[in-house]
Each structure stands twice: as structure tokens, then as C-alpha cells.
Short mmCIF file of C-alpha atoms in Angstrom, two decimals:
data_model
loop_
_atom_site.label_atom_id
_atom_site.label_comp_id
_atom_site.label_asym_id
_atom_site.label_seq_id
_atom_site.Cartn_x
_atom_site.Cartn_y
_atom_site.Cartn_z
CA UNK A 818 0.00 0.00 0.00
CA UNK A 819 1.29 3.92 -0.98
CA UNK A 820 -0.29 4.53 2.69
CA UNK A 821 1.98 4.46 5.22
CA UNK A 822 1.53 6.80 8.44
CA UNK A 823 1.13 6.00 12.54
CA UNK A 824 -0.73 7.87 14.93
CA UNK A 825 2.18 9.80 16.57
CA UNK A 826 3.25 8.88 20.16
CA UNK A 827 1.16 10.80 22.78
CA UNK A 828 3.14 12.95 24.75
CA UNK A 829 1.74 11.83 28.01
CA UNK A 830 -0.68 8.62 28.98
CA UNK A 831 -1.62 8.50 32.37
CA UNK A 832 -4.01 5.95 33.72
CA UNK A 833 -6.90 6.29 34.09
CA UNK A 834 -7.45 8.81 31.21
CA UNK A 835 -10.78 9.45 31.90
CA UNK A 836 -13.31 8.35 34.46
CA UNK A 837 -17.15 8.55 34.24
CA UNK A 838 -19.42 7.22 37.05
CA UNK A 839 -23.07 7.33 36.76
CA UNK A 840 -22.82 10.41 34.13
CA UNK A 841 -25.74 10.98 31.59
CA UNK A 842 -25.26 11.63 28.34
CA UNK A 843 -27.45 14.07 25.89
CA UNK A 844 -29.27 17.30 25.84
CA UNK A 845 -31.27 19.26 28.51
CA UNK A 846 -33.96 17.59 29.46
CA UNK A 847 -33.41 15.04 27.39
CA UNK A 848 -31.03 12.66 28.46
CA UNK A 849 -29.84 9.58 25.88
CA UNK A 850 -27.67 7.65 28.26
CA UNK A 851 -28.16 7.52 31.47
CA UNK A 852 -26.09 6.15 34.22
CA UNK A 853 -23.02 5.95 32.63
CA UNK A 854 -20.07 3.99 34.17
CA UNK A 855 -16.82 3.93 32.07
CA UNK A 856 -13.32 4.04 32.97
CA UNK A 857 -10.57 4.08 29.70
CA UNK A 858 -6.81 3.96 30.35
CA UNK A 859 -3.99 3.50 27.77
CA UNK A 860 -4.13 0.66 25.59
CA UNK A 861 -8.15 0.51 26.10
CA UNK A 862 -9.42 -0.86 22.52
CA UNK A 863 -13.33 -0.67 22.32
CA UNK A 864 -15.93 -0.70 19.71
CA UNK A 865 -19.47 0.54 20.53
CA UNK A 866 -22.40 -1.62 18.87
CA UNK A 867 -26.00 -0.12 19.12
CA UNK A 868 -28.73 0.44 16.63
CA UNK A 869 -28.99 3.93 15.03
CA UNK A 870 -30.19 6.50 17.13
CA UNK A 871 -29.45 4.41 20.06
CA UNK A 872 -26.86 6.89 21.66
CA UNK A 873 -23.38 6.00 19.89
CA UNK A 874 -22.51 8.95 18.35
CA UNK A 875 -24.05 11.14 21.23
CA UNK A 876 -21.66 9.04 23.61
CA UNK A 877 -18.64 9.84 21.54
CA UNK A 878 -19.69 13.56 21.28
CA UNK A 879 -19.87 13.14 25.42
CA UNK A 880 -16.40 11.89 25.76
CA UNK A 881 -14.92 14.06 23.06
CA UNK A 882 -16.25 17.35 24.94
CA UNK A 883 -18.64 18.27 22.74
CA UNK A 884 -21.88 17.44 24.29
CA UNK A 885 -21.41 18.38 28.80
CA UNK A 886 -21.64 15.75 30.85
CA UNK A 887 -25.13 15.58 33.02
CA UNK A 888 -24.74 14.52 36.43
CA UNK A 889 -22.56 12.32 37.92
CA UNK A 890 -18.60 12.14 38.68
CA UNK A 891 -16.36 12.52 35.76
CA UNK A 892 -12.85 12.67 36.51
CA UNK A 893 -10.17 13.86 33.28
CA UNK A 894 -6.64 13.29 33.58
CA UNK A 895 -4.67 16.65 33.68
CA UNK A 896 -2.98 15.92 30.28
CA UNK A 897 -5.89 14.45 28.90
CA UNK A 898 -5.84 14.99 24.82
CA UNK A 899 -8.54 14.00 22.68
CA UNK A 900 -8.35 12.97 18.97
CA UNK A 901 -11.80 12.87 17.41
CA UNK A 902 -13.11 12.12 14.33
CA UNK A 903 -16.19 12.65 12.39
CA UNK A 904 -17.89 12.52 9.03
CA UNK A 905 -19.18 16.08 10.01
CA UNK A 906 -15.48 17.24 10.87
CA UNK A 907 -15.22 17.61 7.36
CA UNK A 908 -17.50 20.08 7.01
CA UNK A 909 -15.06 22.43 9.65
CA UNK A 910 -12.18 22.36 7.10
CA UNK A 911 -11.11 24.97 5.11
CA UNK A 912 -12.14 24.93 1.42
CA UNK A 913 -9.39 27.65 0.39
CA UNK A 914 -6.46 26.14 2.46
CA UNK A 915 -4.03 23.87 1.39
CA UNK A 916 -3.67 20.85 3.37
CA UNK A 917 0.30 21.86 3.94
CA UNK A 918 -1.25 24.89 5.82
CA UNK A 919 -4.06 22.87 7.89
CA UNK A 920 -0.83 21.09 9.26
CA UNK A 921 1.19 23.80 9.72
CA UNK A 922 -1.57 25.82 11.53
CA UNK A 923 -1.09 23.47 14.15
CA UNK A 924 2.49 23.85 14.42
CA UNK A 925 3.81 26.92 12.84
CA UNK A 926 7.31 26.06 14.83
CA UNK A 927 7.39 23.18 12.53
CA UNK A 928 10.31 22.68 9.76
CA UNK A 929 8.48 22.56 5.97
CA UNK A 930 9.87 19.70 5.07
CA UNK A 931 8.40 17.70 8.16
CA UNK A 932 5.49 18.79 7.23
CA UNK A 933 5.68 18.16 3.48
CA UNK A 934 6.73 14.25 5.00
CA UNK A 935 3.92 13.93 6.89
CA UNK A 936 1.30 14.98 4.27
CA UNK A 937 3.20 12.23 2.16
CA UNK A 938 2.64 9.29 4.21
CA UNK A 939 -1.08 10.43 4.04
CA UNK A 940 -0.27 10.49 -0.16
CA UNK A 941 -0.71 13.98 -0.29
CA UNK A 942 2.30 14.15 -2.59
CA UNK A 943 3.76 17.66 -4.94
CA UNK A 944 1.82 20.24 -5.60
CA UNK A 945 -1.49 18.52 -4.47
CA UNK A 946 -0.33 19.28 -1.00
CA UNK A 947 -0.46 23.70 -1.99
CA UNK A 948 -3.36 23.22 -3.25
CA UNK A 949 -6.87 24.34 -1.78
CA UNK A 950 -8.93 21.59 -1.00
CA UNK A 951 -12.13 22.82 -2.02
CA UNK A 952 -12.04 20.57 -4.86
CA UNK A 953 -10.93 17.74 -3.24
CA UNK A 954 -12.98 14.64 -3.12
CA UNK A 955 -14.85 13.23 -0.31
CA UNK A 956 -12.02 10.36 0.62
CA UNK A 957 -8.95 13.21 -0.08
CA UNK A 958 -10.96 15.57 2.59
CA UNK A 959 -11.21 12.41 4.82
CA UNK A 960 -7.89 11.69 4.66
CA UNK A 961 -6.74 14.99 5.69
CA UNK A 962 -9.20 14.76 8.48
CA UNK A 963 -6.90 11.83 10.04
CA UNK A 964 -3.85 13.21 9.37
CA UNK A 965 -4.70 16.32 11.45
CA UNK A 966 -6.10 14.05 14.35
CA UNK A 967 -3.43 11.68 14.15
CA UNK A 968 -0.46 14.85 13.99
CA UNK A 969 -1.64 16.59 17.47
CA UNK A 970 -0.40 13.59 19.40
CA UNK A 971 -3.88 12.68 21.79
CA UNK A 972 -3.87 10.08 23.64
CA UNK A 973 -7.70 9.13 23.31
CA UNK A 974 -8.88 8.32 20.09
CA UNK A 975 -12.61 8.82 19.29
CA UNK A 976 -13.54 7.78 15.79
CA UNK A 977 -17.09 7.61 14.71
CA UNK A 978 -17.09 5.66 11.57
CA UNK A 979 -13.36 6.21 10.32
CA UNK A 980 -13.42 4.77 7.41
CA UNK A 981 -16.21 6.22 5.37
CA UNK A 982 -14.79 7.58 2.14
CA UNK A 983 -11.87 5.58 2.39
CA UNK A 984 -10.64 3.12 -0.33
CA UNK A 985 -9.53 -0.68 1.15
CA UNK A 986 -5.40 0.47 1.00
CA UNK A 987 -6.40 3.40 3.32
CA UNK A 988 -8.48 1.19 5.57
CA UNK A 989 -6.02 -1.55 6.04
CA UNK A 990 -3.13 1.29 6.82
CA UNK A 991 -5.71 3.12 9.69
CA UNK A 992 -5.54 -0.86 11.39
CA UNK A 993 -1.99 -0.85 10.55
CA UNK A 994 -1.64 2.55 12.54
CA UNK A 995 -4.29 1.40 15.63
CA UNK A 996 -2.09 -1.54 16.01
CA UNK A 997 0.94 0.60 16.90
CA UNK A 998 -0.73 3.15 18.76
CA UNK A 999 -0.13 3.26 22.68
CA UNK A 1000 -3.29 5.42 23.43
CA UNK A 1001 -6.65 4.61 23.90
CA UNK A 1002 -9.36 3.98 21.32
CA UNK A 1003 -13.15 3.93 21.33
CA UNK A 1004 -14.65 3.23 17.55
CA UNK A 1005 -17.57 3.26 16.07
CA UNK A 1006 -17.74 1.47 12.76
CA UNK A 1007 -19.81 -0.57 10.53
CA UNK A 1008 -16.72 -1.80 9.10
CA UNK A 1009 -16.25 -5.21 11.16
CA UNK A 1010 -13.17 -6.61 9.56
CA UNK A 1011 -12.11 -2.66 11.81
CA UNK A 1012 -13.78 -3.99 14.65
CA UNK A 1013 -12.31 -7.12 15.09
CA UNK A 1014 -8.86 -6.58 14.09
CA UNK A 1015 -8.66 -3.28 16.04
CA UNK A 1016 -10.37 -3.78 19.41
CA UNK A 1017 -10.89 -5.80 22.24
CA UNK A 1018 -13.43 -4.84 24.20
CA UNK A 1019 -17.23 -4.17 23.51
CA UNK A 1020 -19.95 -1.85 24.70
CA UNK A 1021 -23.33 -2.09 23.73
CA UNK A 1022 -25.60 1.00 23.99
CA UNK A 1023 -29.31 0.38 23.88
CA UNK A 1024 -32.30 1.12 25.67
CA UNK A 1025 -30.55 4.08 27.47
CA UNK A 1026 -27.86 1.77 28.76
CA UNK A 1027 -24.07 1.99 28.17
CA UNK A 1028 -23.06 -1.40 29.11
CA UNK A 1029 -19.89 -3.63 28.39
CA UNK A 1030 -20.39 -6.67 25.86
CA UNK A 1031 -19.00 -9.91 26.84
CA UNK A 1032 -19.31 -11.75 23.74
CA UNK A 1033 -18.09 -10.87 20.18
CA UNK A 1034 -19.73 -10.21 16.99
CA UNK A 1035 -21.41 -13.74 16.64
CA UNK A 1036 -22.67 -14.00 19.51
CA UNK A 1037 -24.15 -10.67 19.32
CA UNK A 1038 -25.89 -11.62 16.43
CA UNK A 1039 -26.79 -14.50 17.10
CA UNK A 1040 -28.17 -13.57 20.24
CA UNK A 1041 -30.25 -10.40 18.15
CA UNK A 1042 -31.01 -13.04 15.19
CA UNK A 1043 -32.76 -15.47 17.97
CA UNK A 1044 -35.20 -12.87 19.42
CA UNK A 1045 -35.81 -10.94 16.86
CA UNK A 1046 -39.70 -11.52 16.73
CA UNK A 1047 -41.83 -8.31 17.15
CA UNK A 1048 -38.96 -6.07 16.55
CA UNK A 1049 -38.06 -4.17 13.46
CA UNK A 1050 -36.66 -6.70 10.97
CA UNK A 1051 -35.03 -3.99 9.03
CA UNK A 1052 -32.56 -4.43 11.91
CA UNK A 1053 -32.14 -7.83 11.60
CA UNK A 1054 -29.40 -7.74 9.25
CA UNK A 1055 -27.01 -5.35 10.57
CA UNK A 1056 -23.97 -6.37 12.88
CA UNK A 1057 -25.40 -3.80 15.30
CA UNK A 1058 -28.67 -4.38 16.84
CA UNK A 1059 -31.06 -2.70 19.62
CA UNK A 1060 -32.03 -4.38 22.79
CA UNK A 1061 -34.89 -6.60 22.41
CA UNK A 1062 -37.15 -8.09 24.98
CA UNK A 1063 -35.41 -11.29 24.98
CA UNK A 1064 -32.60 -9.46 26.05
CA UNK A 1065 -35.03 -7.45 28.50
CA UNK A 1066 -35.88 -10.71 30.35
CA UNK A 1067 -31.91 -11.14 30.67
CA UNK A 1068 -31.14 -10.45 34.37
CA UNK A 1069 -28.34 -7.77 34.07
CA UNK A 1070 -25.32 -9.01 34.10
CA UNK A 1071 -22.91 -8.53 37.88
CA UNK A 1072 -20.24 -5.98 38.32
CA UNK A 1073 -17.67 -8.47 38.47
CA UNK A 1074 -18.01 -9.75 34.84
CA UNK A 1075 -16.67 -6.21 33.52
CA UNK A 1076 -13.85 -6.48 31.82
CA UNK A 1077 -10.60 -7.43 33.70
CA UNK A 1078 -8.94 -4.12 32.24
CA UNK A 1079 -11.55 -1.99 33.55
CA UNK A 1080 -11.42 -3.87 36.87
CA UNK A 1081 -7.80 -2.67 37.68
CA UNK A 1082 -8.24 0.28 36.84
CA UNK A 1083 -11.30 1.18 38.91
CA UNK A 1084 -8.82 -0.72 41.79
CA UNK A 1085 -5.64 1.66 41.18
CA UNK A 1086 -7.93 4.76 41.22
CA UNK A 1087 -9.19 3.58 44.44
CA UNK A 1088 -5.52 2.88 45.83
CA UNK A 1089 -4.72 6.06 44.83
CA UNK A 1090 -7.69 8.03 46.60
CA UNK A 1091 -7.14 5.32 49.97
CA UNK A 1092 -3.55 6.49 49.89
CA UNK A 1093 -4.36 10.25 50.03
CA UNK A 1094 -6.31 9.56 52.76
CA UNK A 1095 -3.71 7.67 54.98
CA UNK A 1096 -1.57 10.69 53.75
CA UNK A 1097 -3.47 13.11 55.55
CA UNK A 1098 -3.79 10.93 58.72
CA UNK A 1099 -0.61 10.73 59.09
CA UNK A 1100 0.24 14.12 58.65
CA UNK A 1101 -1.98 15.21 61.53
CA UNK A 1102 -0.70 12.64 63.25
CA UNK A 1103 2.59 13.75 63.34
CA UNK A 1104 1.59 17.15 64.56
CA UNK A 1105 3.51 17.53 68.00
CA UNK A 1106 1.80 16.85 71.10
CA UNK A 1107 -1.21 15.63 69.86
CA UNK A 1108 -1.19 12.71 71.72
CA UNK A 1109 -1.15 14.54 75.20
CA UNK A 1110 -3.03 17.74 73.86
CA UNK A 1111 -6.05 15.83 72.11
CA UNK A 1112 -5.65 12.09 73.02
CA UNK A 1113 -9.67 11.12 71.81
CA UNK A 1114 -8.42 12.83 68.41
CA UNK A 1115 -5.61 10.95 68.28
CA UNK A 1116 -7.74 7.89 68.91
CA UNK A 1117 -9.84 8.69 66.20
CA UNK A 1118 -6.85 9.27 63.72
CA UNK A 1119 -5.33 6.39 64.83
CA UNK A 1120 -8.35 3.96 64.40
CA UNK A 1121 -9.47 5.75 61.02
CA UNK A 1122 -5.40 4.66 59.82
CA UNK A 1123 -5.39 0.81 60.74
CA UNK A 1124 -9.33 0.91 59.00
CA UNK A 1125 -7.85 3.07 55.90
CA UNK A 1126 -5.09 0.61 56.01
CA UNK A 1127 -7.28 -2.64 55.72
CA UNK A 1128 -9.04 -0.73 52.80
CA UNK A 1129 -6.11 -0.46 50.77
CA UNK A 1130 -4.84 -3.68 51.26
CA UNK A 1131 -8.77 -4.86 50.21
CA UNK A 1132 -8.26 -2.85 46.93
#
């Protein structure tokens, strides 16, 4: 393939990235999603599967900043960076730029020839890359669309069906590029050879519900395919399919089937907030004289440490 480019090397990928627990997702007074419970941390691979209309896209727009949070706890790394792409992104570039200066724009400190590289691996090649765009066509204007996520280093990926307007070469070299990339990734894609070569975890959104997937693509259809009396069979076909009342009658699923990933993560956070506690203990503890000056305090501190310390060791 002429298509060669990565996803360049985050600067900084702290764990968790980004932390969401019981968050709803939407507009005012209308809330999509509700109860949201995510955590994503580098190396997180997910695809979300959900009818249209279910919430996808207004999930991604969530978690890419677009749409506020409603409610809940959300916690954002300090050097969180998000990439996101979307089919409507295109519509934000501009028709009488070149694509050499919708990269430099982003780095004017950057040498010309760098540039002129990186447009190249994208096959933005001579004097296409001076050129304004306006006339480019639909996969060219995609194209540059990725290149200018991919160039300002985030280190959470959103991409809402990536690969519309893109011919097979460029498709196989976005895989080639997730493969490689040490950030996290949540897709949305129609494209399954994407999904299953690019991810490892699914979430399902349906019925309001953000949920994690423990099966693959199969079983997901199979499971939509076997109850899919009194539903809309124009659904029926489709890789992704809504919740059905089959699937209503299914008790939920416990807490401790999420994904192992998720798991440790959600226990690291919870180290980390135990430890600050123990932190702060100990720091009045070691103020002098306490012992003689306030001895029930000191009781209190002392007892709230050994409990604080069982707690960690739980987590």
C-alpha cells in the first residue's frame, strides 16, 4: 500500500485517562444515556455496537467534549488529549487552504519539510499538497481529516465511523496505525473486519444503557437473530442491533463480569484516593503533642489509619 503513516506517540498517557461514574449523556432535558459507568486507560481498545439513534454517536460527542456531561462524577486526567473524528469534521475544514497549511496551523514552529513528509505518508504528494482543498474529493478531505487528528499527538482516540470515504489500501493502513498506537481507542464502525482486528473490548448501547459486551460479533448476532420476533426486521441484518425483549428478560449481568482491564483500573484509582487519605492521617498525626493535647483525636486518627489501612490492602 502507498499509505503508510502512525498515529504519533502521545506525549503523556496516564491511567486512568478518563473516568465517568453514573454520568448521563445528551441534551437538557433530554437525556440519551443515562447512568453511565466507564473508565478508559492507555491501551483501552473498544468498539461501541448499538442500533442507530441508540446513543453512539451522542456518547462519543460526550467523551470528546462536545456534548457536557449531566450529572454524575467525571474525573479527566490533567494531560488528557482527545483525537476525534467525524464525518461532520469535514465540514469544519477549510475549502481555500491547502492541506500543507491545515498542518502547519497546528504547528507553525514546525520545519516545511516535516510537514511536506507527513502529508506524504497520508499520499498527499507535490503540488497537491499547496493546493486548496475545495475541490478535493470526499475520501482526499477524509484523509486529511486523520492526518490532522493523528499529527496533534492525543492520547484518546474517538472515531465515529473512520473509514467512510476511504478506499480498502487506506483502511487496512488506519488498522496498521491502531495496532501501533499506545493510546486509547473507542470506535464506532460498521466496518467489522475494523472492529475485530482493532479492538478488544465491547460496549453495547441500547435502551438508554451503556453497558460492556462480553461476547463478540457472533454471539451478538446470534443472540439479536434469535429474538428478533416483534422487533423491526429492518434491523435484523445489521452487525449492530437494539435491545430486544429477549434481552429485556436477561437479568443484568454482575459488576464483576466487567472487563478485567476496567477492573484494575477502577482498583488503582481507588488505591490512589485510599492512599491520600492515609496521607493526611498521618500528617496530623505527626503534629507535635497531639497525643497529650487531644488524646480522643488521636484515637480517632489512629483507628481511622489501621481501618484506611485494611481498605487499601482490600483494593
Amino acid at each position: 500500500s502507498e499509505f503508510d503513516f502512525t498515529f504519533r506517540k502521545p506525549e503523556r498517557a496516564n491511567s486512568p485517562l478518563l473516568r465517568v461514574m453514573g454520568g448521563n449523556a445528551g441534551y437538557p432535558g433530554k437525556p440519551l444515556l443515562k447512568n453511565v459507568r466507564i473508565i478508559l486507560a492507555p491501551g483501552d481498545r473498544v468498539a461501541v455496537l448499538g442500533a442507530n439513534g441508540a446513543g453512539k454517536s451522542t456518547l462519543i460527542k460526550t467523551l470528546a467534549g462536545e456534548l457536557e456531561w449531566m450529572g454524575g462524577e467525571v474525573t479527566r486526567d490533567p494531560y488528557l488529549k482527545v483525537g476525534y473524528y467525524a464525518q461532520h469534521q469535514l465540514e469544519t475544514l477549510d475549502p481555500a487552504a491547502s492541506a500543507f497549511m491545515h498542518i502547519k496551523r497546528l504547528d507553525m514552529k514546525a520545519p516545511d519539510q516535516s510537514v511536506r513528509d507527513y502529508l506524504g505518508s497520508f499520499v498527499f504528494k507535490g503540488d497537491r499538497q499547496n493546493e486548496p482543498i475545495a475541490p478535493f474529493s470526499g475520501g482526499e478531505k477524509a484523509r486529511l481529516a486523520l492526518a490532522i487528528v493523528a499529527y496533534q499527538r492525543p492520547n484518546l482516540l474517538l472515531l465515529d465511523e473512520p473509514t467512510n470515504h476511504l478506499d480498502l489500501e487506506m483502511r487496512q493502513a488506519v488498522e496498521n496505525a491502531l495496532q501501533d498506537y499506545p493510546g486509547a481507542v473507542v470506535l464506532i464502525s460498521h466496518d467489522r473486519h475494523m472492529v475485530e482486528s482493532c479492538c478488544d473490548t465491547l460496549w453495547r448501547v441500547s435502551d438508554g444503557v451503556c453497558e460492556p459486551y462480553d461476547g463478540d460479533l457472533d454471539d451478538y448476532r446470534r443472540t439479536v437473530l434469535s429474538s428478533r420476533s416483534g422487533k423491526d426486521t429492518r434491523e435484523a441484518t445489521s452487525a449492530e442491533r437494539p435491545r430486544t425483549s429477549a434481552e429485556d428478560a436477561t437479568p443484568r449481568k454482575p459488576a464483576d463480569r466487567r472487563p478485567l482491564k476496567q477492573k484494575i483500573v477502577e482498583a488503582e484509582t481507588e488505591m490512589a484516593r485510599i492512599s491520600d487519605i492515609i496521607a493526611k492521617i498521618d500528617a496530623a498525626l505527626a503534629m507535635p503533642d497531639i497525643f497529650s493535647r487531644e488524646p480522643d483525636k488521636a484515637a480517632q486518627l489512629g483507628k481511622a489509619r489501621a481501618n484506611a489501612a485494611v481498605a487499601l490492602e482490600r483494593a
